[in-house]
Amino acid sequence: EVQLVESGGGLVQPGGSLRLSCAASGFTFSDYYMDWVRQAPGKGLEWVGRSRNKANSYTTEYAASVKGRFIISRDDSKNSLFLQMNSLKTEDTAVYYCVRDKISDYWGQGTLVTVSS
Amino acid sequence: QSVLTQPPSASGTPGQRVTISCSGSSSNIGSNYVHWYQLLPGTAPKLLIYRNNQRPSGVPDRFSGSKSGTSASLAISGLRSEDEADYYCAAWDDSLPGRVFGGGTRLTVL
């Protein structure tokens, strides 16, 4: 059974940093592209970024709204995906989802990040 | 404002057929697959339709997807109360590059 479990969310002040983790199980993690997608309170889904698989050199892509502030990385040996979030803004407040593959066939339950003073 | 355009709301009565549209451009829907997701309150999004018209196992055949040019549609036939949810379309956009979502459509079953 495919499982994605996010962790690391919480309350952080504007300008601060936070690192989210996603523990994957039930599939060959190294074979898959992985995305981060967020949903701000009362808003729609927003793609944050992508980590491609080893076959595609682990290249990454980012939404314009987070480029230069967020970094996606992965550790295939630990079946884990990470999102390093720096220079956080109040508008980054959202539930962050770890999502499998280009078609987003499996989603974690999400972790809430609140950016507030 | 979302790159993909969806109506903010849709409604229907039990048993009816409803469609939700998703409009984009040549750089996204026009040249890439469209996928649809269902968001029920308090739950993680669920893949409903992938690659324009494919249903994952477990998704009832009441749900169907189509694509033509730079637009796509999700159709739900035999509407049921449990279909009341938010629906989102998504596609890759070659010009960004990045993934883009529609603004979401809230479906109400009257």
Short mmCIF file of N, CA and C in Angstrom, two decimals, chain A residues 35 39 43-45 47 50 52 61 97 102-105 107-109, chain B residues 35 37 39 43-45 47 50-51 88 92 97-99 101-103:
data_model
loop_
_atom_site.label_atom_id
_atom_site.label_comp_id
_atom_site.label_asym_id
_atom_site.label_seq_id
_atom_site.Cartn_x
_atom_site.Cartn_y
_atom_site.Cartn_z
N ASP A 35 6.20 15.63 -6.15
CA ASP A 35 5.83 17.05 -6.09
C ASP A 35 5.47 17.47 -4.66
N GLN A 39 -2.17 24.14 -0.19
CA GLN A 39 -3.50 24.75 -0.23
C GLN A 39 -3.61 25.72 0.94
N LYS A 43 -8.44 28.65 0.01
CA LYS A 43 -7.96 28.85 -1.37
C LYS A 43 -7.86 27.53 -2.10
N GLY A 44 -7.44 27.60 -3.36
CA GLY A 44 -7.32 26.42 -4.18
C GLY A 44 -5.95 25.76 -4.06
N LEU A 45 -5.76 24.72 -4.86
CA LEU A 45 -4.48 24.01 -4.88
C LEU A 45 -3.45 24.82 -5.64
N TRP A 47 0.62 24.32 -7.01
CA TRP A 47 1.83 23.53 -7.16
C TRP A 47 3.02 24.32 -6.64
N ARG A 50 8.78 20.38 -7.97
CA ARG A 50 8.94 18.98 -8.38
C ARG A 50 10.37 18.53 -8.25
N ARG A 52 12.46 15.46 -9.93
CA ARG A 52 12.43 14.35 -10.86
C ARG A 52 13.25 13.19 -10.29
N GLU A 61 12.06 21.67 -10.34
CA GLU A 61 11.36 22.83 -10.89
C GLU A 61 10.58 23.47 -9.74
N TYR A 97 1.22 19.36 0.86
CA TYR A 97 1.05 17.95 0.52
C TYR A 97 2.26 17.43 -0.25
N LYS A 102 3.84 12.39 -11.82
CA LYS A 102 3.37 13.48 -12.67
C LYS A 102 1.85 13.56 -12.70
N ILE A 103 1.19 12.45 -12.44
CA ILE A 103 -0.28 12.48 -12.45
C ILE A 103 -0.85 12.68 -11.05
N SER A 104 0.04 12.79 -10.04
CA SER A 104 -0.39 13.00 -8.64
C SER A 104 -1.39 11.94 -8.22
N ASP A 105 -0.98 10.68 -8.32
CA ASP A 105 -1.91 9.61 -8.03
C ASP A 105 -2.07 9.31 -6.56
N TRP A 107 -1.52 11.14 -2.57
CA TRP A 107 -1.26 12.34 -1.78
C TRP A 107 -1.12 11.96 -0.32
N GLY A 108 -0.24 12.66 0.38
CA GLY A 108 -0.19 12.51 1.83
C GLY A 108 -1.37 13.24 2.45
N GLN A 109 -1.45 13.19 3.77
CA GLN A 109 -2.53 13.87 4.48
C GLN A 109 -2.24 15.35 4.68
N HIS B 35 -5.44 16.35 -15.85
CA HIS B 35 -5.81 15.46 -14.74
C HIS B 35 -6.84 16.16 -13.87
N TYR B 37 -8.96 16.19 -9.99
CA TYR B 37 -8.88 15.79 -8.59
C TYR B 37 -10.16 16.19 -7.86
N LEU B 39 -11.70 16.99 -4.06
CA LEU B 39 -11.37 17.33 -2.68
C LEU B 39 -12.63 17.29 -1.84
N THR B 43 -10.26 15.98 3.83
CA THR B 43 -9.50 14.84 3.33
C THR B 43 -8.49 15.30 2.29
N ALA B 44 -7.49 14.47 2.03
CA ALA B 44 -6.51 14.80 1.01
C ALA B 44 -7.14 14.67 -0.37
N PRO B 45 -6.63 15.43 -1.33
CA PRO B 45 -7.15 15.32 -2.70
C PRO B 45 -7.03 13.90 -3.23
N LEU B 47 -7.13 11.53 -6.86
CA LEU B 47 -7.07 11.53 -8.32
C LEU B 47 -8.34 10.90 -8.86
N TYR B 50 -7.00 10.79 -15.00
CA TYR B 50 -5.64 11.13 -15.41
C TYR B 50 -5.49 10.96 -16.91
N ARG B 51 -4.51 11.66 -17.45
CA ARG B 51 -4.24 11.63 -18.90
C ARG B 51 -5.51 11.82 -19.71
N TYR B 88 -10.80 19.98 -9.14
CA TYR B 88 -9.72 20.77 -9.72
C TYR B 88 -9.16 20.06 -10.95
N TRP B 92 0.51 20.24 -16.98
CA TRP B 92 1.85 20.82 -17.02
C TRP B 92 1.83 21.97 -18.02
N PRO B 97 8.56 26.61 -16.82
CA PRO B 97 7.72 25.41 -16.82
C PRO B 97 7.24 25.09 -15.41
N GLY B 98 6.09 24.48 -15.34
CA GLY B 98 5.56 24.12 -14.05
C GLY B 98 4.16 23.55 -14.17
N ARG B 99 3.67 23.06 -13.09
CA ARG B 99 2.32 22.50 -13.05
C ARG B 99 1.33 23.62 -12.73
N PHE B 101 -2.84 24.52 -11.83
CA PHE B 101 -4.15 24.03 -11.42
C PHE B 101 -5.22 25.04 -11.83
N GLY B 102 -6.44 24.54 -12.01
CA GLY B 102 -7.57 25.44 -12.13
C GLY B 102 -7.92 25.99 -10.76
N GLY B 103 -8.80 26.97 -10.73
CA GLY B 103 -9.16 27.58 -9.47
C GLY B 103 -10.10 26.75 -8.63
#
